mmCIF file of C-alpha atoms and ligand atoms in Angstrom:
data_model
loop_
_atom_site.group_PDB
_atom_site.id
_atom_site.type_symbol
_atom_site.label_atom_id
_atom_site.label_comp_id
_atom_site.label_asym_id
_atom_site.label_seq_id
_atom_site.Cartn_x
_atom_site.Cartn_y
_atom_site.Cartn_z
ATOM 1 C CA MET A 1 21.049 -1.156 8.224
ATOM 2 C CA LEU A 2 23.482 -0.954 5.523
ATOM 3 C CA ASP A 3 21.150 -0.173 2.697
ATOM 4 C CA LEU A 4 19.667 2.488 4.401
ATOM 5 C CA LEU A 5 22.537 4.704 4.264
ATOM 6 C CA LEU A 6 23.351 3.751 0.645
ATOM 7 C CA PRO A 7 21.481 5.963 -2.153
ATOM 8 C CA PRO A 8 18.772 4.102 -4.313
ATOM 9 C CA ARG A 9 20.386 2.055 -7.138
ATOM 10 C CA CYS A 10 18.258 0.445 -9.671
ATOM 11 C CA GLY A 11 17.340 -2.979 -8.725
ATOM 12 C CA GLY A 12 16.804 -4.082 -12.168
ATOM 13 C CA CYS A 13 20.028 -2.250 -13.752
ATOM 14 C CA ARG A 14 22.309 -1.068 -11.245
ATOM 15 C CA ARG A 15 22.273 2.563 -11.747
ATOM 16 C CA VAL A 16 22.320 4.658 -9.010
ATOM 17 C CA GLY A 17 18.708 6.908 -8.451
ATOM 18 C CA ALA A 18 15.912 5.787 -7.719
ATOM 19 C CA TRP A 19 15.694 1.461 -6.554
ATOM 20 C CA LEU A 20 13.757 1.378 -9.960
ATOM 21 C CA CYS A 21 14.113 3.551 -12.288
ATOM 22 C CA ALA A 22 11.842 4.729 -14.791
ATOM 23 C CA PRO A 23 13.631 3.161 -17.959
ATOM 24 C CA CYS A 24 13.596 -0.113 -16.026
ATOM 25 C CA ARG A 25 9.500 0.235 -15.156
ATOM 26 C CA ALA A 26 8.989 0.436 -18.702
ATOM 27 C CA LYS A 27 10.828 -2.281 -19.691
ATOM 28 C CA ILE A 28 8.689 -4.572 -17.181
ATOM 29 C CA ARG A 29 6.486 -6.784 -19.081
ATOM 30 C CA ARG A 30 2.848 -6.769 -17.566
ATOM 31 C CA LEU A 31 1.120 -9.894 -18.494
ATOM 32 C CA GLU A 32 -1.184 -9.999 -21.476
ATOM 33 C CA GLU A 33 -4.469 -9.880 -22.135
ATOM 34 C CA PRO A 34 -6.188 -12.919 -22.840
ATOM 35 C CA LEU A 35 -5.694 -14.025 -19.016
ATOM 36 C CA CYS A 36 -7.720 -16.780 -16.877
ATOM 37 C CA ARG A 37 -10.768 -14.889 -15.090
ATOM 38 C CA ARG A 38 -9.462 -17.631 -12.434
ATOM 39 C CA CYS A 39 -5.787 -17.704 -12.108
ATOM 40 C CA GLY A 40 -4.171 -15.036 -14.269
ATOM 41 C CA ALA A 41 -2.101 -17.208 -16.554
ATOM 42 C CA GLU A 42 -1.786 -15.722 -20.129
ATOM 43 C CA VAL A 43 -3.508 -18.336 -22.247
ATOM 44 C CA PRO A 44 -3.862 -18.558 -25.828
ATOM 45 C CA SER A 45 -7.850 -17.504 -25.737
ATOM 46 C CA PRO A 46 -9.973 -16.072 -22.933
ATOM 47 C CA ARG A 47 -11.558 -18.263 -20.755
ATOM 48 C CA SER A 48 -13.257 -18.865 -17.229
ATOM 49 C CA ASP A 49 -10.734 -21.799 -15.846
ATOM 50 C CA CYS A 50 -7.613 -22.711 -17.764
ATOM 51 C CA GLY A 51 -8.145 -25.742 -16.025
ATOM 52 C CA CYS A 52 -7.001 -24.297 -12.996
ATOM 53 C CA ARG A 53 -9.978 -24.823 -10.520
ATOM 54 C CA ALA A 54 -8.529 -28.751 -10.665
ATOM 55 C CA ARG A 55 -5.322 -27.515 -9.943
ATOM 56 C CA LEU A 56 -5.990 -24.839 -7.212
ATOM 57 C CA PRO A 57 -8.698 -25.824 -5.439
ATOM 58 C CA SER A 58 -7.967 -23.427 -2.272
ATOM 59 C CA LEU A 59 -7.644 -20.441 -3.978
ATOM 60 C CA THR A 60 -10.349 -18.140 -4.726
ATOM 61 C CA ARG A 61 -8.186 -16.826 -7.165
ATOM 62 C CA LEU A 62 -4.589 -15.813 -8.516
ATOM 63 C CA ARG A 63 -3.498 -12.534 -10.166
ATOM 64 C CA SER A 64 0.112 -11.353 -10.639
ATOM 65 C CA ALA A 65 1.184 -7.713 -11.746
ATOM 66 C CA VAL A 66 4.235 -8.851 -14.366
ATOM 67 C CA ALA A 67 6.037 -11.869 -16.001
ATOM 68 C CA TYR A 68 9.117 -13.178 -14.418
ATOM 69 C CA GLU A 69 11.581 -11.808 -17.035
ATOM 70 C CA GLY A 70 14.365 -8.239 -18.093
ATOM 71 C CA PRO A 71 14.311 -5.579 -15.812
ATOM 72 C CA ALA A 72 11.244 -7.727 -12.835
ATOM 73 C CA GLU A 73 13.710 -10.732 -12.603
ATOM 74 C CA ARG A 74 16.809 -8.836 -11.597
ATOM 75 C CA ALA A 75 15.053 -7.185 -9.645
ATOM 76 C CA ILE A 76 12.967 -10.064 -7.836
ATOM 77 C CA HIS A 77 16.412 -11.319 -7.546
ATOM 78 C CA ARG A 78 18.356 -8.755 -5.705
ATOM 79 C CA PHE A 79 15.501 -8.991 -3.666
ATOM 80 C CA LYS A 80 15.087 -11.677 -2.187
ATOM 81 C CA TYR A 81 18.502 -13.294 -3.433
ATOM 82 C CA GLU A 82 21.581 -10.587 -2.608
ATOM 83 C CA GLY A 83 19.658 -8.244 0.500
ATOM 84 C CA TRP A 84 18.181 -5.928 -1.515
ATOM 85 C CA ARG A 85 14.852 -4.462 1.159
ATOM 86 C CA ARG A 86 14.105 -1.395 0.072
ATOM 87 C CA LEU A 87 13.440 -3.217 -3.508
ATOM 88 C CA ALA A 88 10.313 -4.109 -1.347
ATOM 89 C CA ARG A 89 8.513 -1.003 -1.565
ATOM 90 C CA PRO A 90 9.000 0.079 -5.211
ATOM 91 C CA LEU A 91 7.356 -4.244 -6.121
ATOM 92 C CA ALA A 92 4.451 -3.802 -3.899
ATOM 93 C CA ARG A 93 3.637 -0.732 -5.935
ATOM 94 C CA LEU A 94 3.506 -2.726 -9.227
ATOM 95 C CA LEU A 95 1.275 -5.763 -7.978
ATOM 96 C CA ALA A 96 -0.932 -2.710 -5.799
ATOM 97 C CA GLU A 97 -1.348 -0.783 -9.000
ATOM 98 C CA ARG A 98 -2.278 -4.087 -10.894
ATOM 99 C CA LEU A 99 -4.855 -5.356 -8.236
ATOM 100 C CA VAL A 100 -6.665 -1.119 -7.941
ATOM 101 C CA VAL A 101 -6.839 -1.745 -11.962
ATOM 102 C CA GLU A 102 -8.458 -5.007 -11.269
ATOM 103 C CA GLY A 103 -10.742 -4.225 -8.659
ATOM 104 C CA VAL A 104 -9.595 -7.065 -5.990
ATOM 105 C CA ALA A 105 -10.495 -5.759 -2.958
ATOM 106 C CA ALA A 106 -9.986 -7.642 1.278
ATOM 107 C CA ARG A 107 -9.490 -7.638 4.950
ATOM 108 C CA TRP A 108 -6.380 -8.485 5.454
ATOM 109 C CA VAL A 109 -2.972 -9.359 3.885
ATOM 110 C CA VAL A 110 -1.292 -12.517 4.703
ATOM 111 C CA ALA A 111 2.522 -13.243 3.560
ATOM 112 C CA VAL A 112 3.366 -17.048 2.366
ATOM 113 C CA PRO A 113 6.228 -18.075 5.054
ATOM 114 C CA LEU A 114 9.010 -19.425 4.813
ATOM 115 C CA HIS A 115 10.292 -21.895 7.215
ATOM 116 C CA ARG A 116 12.223 -20.680 10.675
ATOM 117 C CA ASP A 117 15.714 -22.266 9.512
ATOM 118 C CA ARG A 118 15.293 -20.133 6.093
ATOM 119 C CA VAL A 119 14.611 -16.385 7.680
ATOM 120 C CA LEU A 120 17.437 -16.764 10.483
ATOM 121 C CA GLN A 121 19.722 -17.802 6.665
ATOM 122 C CA ARG A 122 18.256 -15.189 4.596
ATOM 123 C CA GLY A 123 18.293 -12.229 7.537
ATOM 124 C CA PHE A 124 14.204 -11.708 6.387
ATOM 125 C CA ASN A 125 11.075 -12.924 4.309
ATOM 126 C CA GLN A 126 10.959 -11.142 1.505
ATOM 127 C CA SER A 127 6.758 -11.716 1.458
ATOM 128 C CA GLU A 128 6.446 -10.691 4.958
ATOM 129 C CA LEU A 129 8.359 -7.375 3.487
ATOM 130 C CA LEU A 130 5.956 -7.361 0.516
ATOM 131 C CA ALA A 131 3.112 -7.799 2.643
ATOM 132 C CA ARG A 132 3.857 -4.267 4.748
ATOM 133 C CA GLU A 133 4.477 -2.270 2.069
ATOM 134 C CA LEU A 134 0.846 -3.638 0.770
ATOM 135 C CA ARG A 135 -0.734 -3.213 3.547
ATOM 136 C CA ARG A 136 0.641 0.459 3.402
ATOM 137 C CA LEU A 137 -0.262 1.279 -0.198
ATOM 138 C CA LEU A 138 -3.849 -0.556 0.945
ATOM 139 C CA VAL A 139 -4.604 0.375 3.647
ATOM 140 C CA LEU A 140 -4.860 -2.067 5.468
ATOM 141 C CA GLU A 141 -4.634 -3.451 9.220
ATOM 142 C CA ALA A 142 -2.030 -6.439 10.444
ATOM 143 C CA THR A 143 -3.712 -9.274 10.871
ATOM 144 C CA ALA A 144 -3.842 -10.594 14.869
ATOM 145 C CA GLY A 145 -2.163 -13.832 14.168
ATOM 146 C CA ALA A 146 0.670 -15.513 11.511
ATOM 147 C CA LEU A 147 0.291 -18.410 8.482
ATOM 148 C CA VAL A 148 3.603 -20.534 9.349
ATOM 149 C CA ARG A 149 4.967 -23.101 8.085
ATOM 150 C CA THR A 150 5.278 -26.540 9.997
ATOM 151 C CA ARG A 151 7.804 -28.167 8.029
ATOM 152 C CA ALA A 152 10.665 -26.828 6.316
ATOM 153 C CA THR A 153 10.510 -28.314 2.326
ATOM 154 C CA PRO A 154 13.051 -28.428 -0.021
ATOM 155 C CA PRO A 155 12.827 -25.597 -2.345
ATOM 156 C CA GLN A 156 10.316 -25.741 -5.354
ATOM 157 C CA VAL A 157 12.935 -24.230 -7.740
ATOM 158 C CA GLY A 158 14.188 -27.120 -9.693
ATOM 159 C CA LYS A 159 11.078 -29.771 -8.923
ATOM 160 C CA ASP A 160 8.125 -30.623 -11.542
ATOM 161 C CA ARG A 161 4.476 -29.333 -11.519
ATOM 162 C CA ARG A 162 3.933 -32.218 -9.540
ATOM 163 C CA GLY A 163 6.326 -32.083 -7.351
ATOM 164 C CA ARG A 164 5.295 -28.413 -6.252
ATOM 165 C CA PHE A 165 2.453 -29.467 -5.269
ATOM 166 C CA GLU A 166 3.171 -33.226 -2.595
ATOM 167 C CA ASN A 167 6.281 -30.615 -1.334
ATOM 168 C CA VAL A 168 4.420 -28.708 -0.096
ATOM 169 C CA ARG A 169 0.873 -30.396 0.699
ATOM 170 C CA ASN A 170 -0.054 -29.665 4.439
ATOM 171 C CA ALA A 171 2.923 -27.780 5.568
ATOM 172 C CA PHE A 172 0.599 -24.507 6.330
ATOM 173 C CA ALA A 173 -0.820 -23.259 8.958
ATOM 174 C CA TRP A 174 -2.959 -20.734 10.439
ATOM 175 C CA ARG A 175 -1.506 -19.430 13.624
ATOM 176 C CA GLY A 176 -4.049 -17.035 15.582
ATOM 177 C CA PRO A 177 -7.828 -15.851 16.050
ATOM 178 C CA PRO A 178 -10.494 -17.500 13.512
ATOM 179 C CA LEU A 179 -10.649 -15.869 10.070
ATOM 180 C CA GLY A 180 -14.760 -15.181 10.346
ATOM 181 C CA GLY A 181 -15.622 -15.398 6.788
ATOM 182 C CA GLU A 182 -12.804 -12.699 6.006
ATOM 183 C CA ALA A 183 -11.714 -12.023 2.402
ATOM 184 C CA ILE A 184 -7.598 -12.083 2.412
ATOM 185 C CA LEU A 185 -4.066 -11.809 0.260
ATOM 186 C CA LEU A 186 -2.104 -14.141 0.301
ATOM 187 C CA VAL A 187 1.016 -12.625 -0.513
ATOM 188 C CA ASP A 188 4.430 -14.450 -2.560
ATOM 189 C CA ASP A 189 7.037 -12.453 -4.556
ATOM 190 C CA VAL A 190 6.319 -14.912 -7.721
ATOM 191 C CA ALA A 191 3.938 -17.712 -8.946
ATOM 192 C CA THR A 192 5.096 -20.356 -10.865
ATOM 193 C CA THR A 193 2.409 -23.598 -10.474
ATOM 194 C CA GLY A 194 0.582 -21.582 -7.855
ATOM 195 C CA ALA A 195 1.064 -24.928 -5.798
ATOM 196 C CA THR A 196 2.670 -23.178 -2.458
ATOM 197 C CA LEU A 197 -0.540 -20.464 -2.456
ATOM 198 C CA ASN A 198 -3.169 -22.718 -3.073
ATOM 199 C CA ALA A 199 -1.790 -24.453 0.287
ATOM 200 C CA CYS A 200 -1.429 -21.807 2.235
ATOM 201 C CA ALA A 201 -4.773 -20.872 1.087
ATOM 202 C CA ALA A 202 -5.976 -24.513 2.441
ATOM 203 C CA ALA A 203 -4.714 -23.960 5.596
ATOM 204 C CA LEU A 204 -6.781 -20.105 5.484
ATOM 205 C CA ASN A 205 -9.840 -22.269 4.683
ATOM 206 C CA GLU A 206 -9.456 -24.441 7.103
ATOM 207 C CA ALA A 207 -9.303 -21.288 10.523
ATOM 208 C CA GLY A 208 -12.425 -20.345 8.546
ATOM 209 C CA SER A 209 -11.491 -17.396 6.396
ATOM 210 C CA GLY A 210 -13.034 -15.562 3.420
ATOM 211 C CA PRO A 211 -11.954 -16.337 -0.175
ATOM 212 C CA VAL A 212 -8.407 -15.752 -0.821
ATOM 213 C CA THR A 213 -7.159 -14.559 -3.700
ATOM 214 C CA GLY A 214 -3.242 -14.986 -4.037
ATOM 215 C CA VAL A 215 -0.753 -12.564 -5.594
ATOM 216 C CA SER A 216 2.077 -12.368 -6.400
ATOM 217 C CA ILE A 217 4.492 -9.129 -7.912
ATOM 218 C CA ALA A 218 5.328 -12.036 -11.004
ATOM 219 C CA ARG A 219 4.483 -14.891 -12.636
ATOM 220 C CA VAL A 220 6.890 -17.751 -14.468
ATOM 221 C CA ASN A 221 4.732 -18.651 -17.541
ATOM 222 C CA VAL A 222 4.519 -23.034 -17.073
HETATM 223 ZN ZN1 LIG B 301 16.634 0.564 -13.985
HETATM 224 ZN ZN1 LIG B 302 -6.067 -20.783 -15.115
#
């Protein structure tokens, strides 16, 4: 509640006036072409599959708005670890702008879940706040169900690529009505290897989803 009473302060530079000030927004680096057309990673030359089809079989594609560096990295860190929940709106806007440019459409927006212990500890699921803002910006209804974590998994941070995929395998399930072949946007704050998004997409596919596009605010280049 407290942050509702405080004046907006920039998540990138802490300047008072806006949650993400114009100079910081201008400094945020958008991902640059050439990008892999499937997973959206920055690649040395244009290609339709950078090898991600084998790594991320359950995702139809993956799109991120910006590079995880500079003001975007600082803002996401404050949003996620320092409780600056109001950053959900300007961060989701970065993503919505990207999705509009790319012409990505879907019926539902689903958030990558946190385990309930983590939600209790943090007080919120950052991806759910982003999904809510994204629904508002794209004028989409909420789904009748939710993706859940079926087991606690240690944080992905600090694990190598292989460790990340093993850590989250079969860790998610859809709880709700079948997804009826509908296209889904699956939202996370940051994408690194895409392992978590892919494991979530596998659970959505099992529940009868159509194409699942993983979307994240920021992308770590790995
Ligand atoms: Zn700023
Ligand atoms: Zn790729």
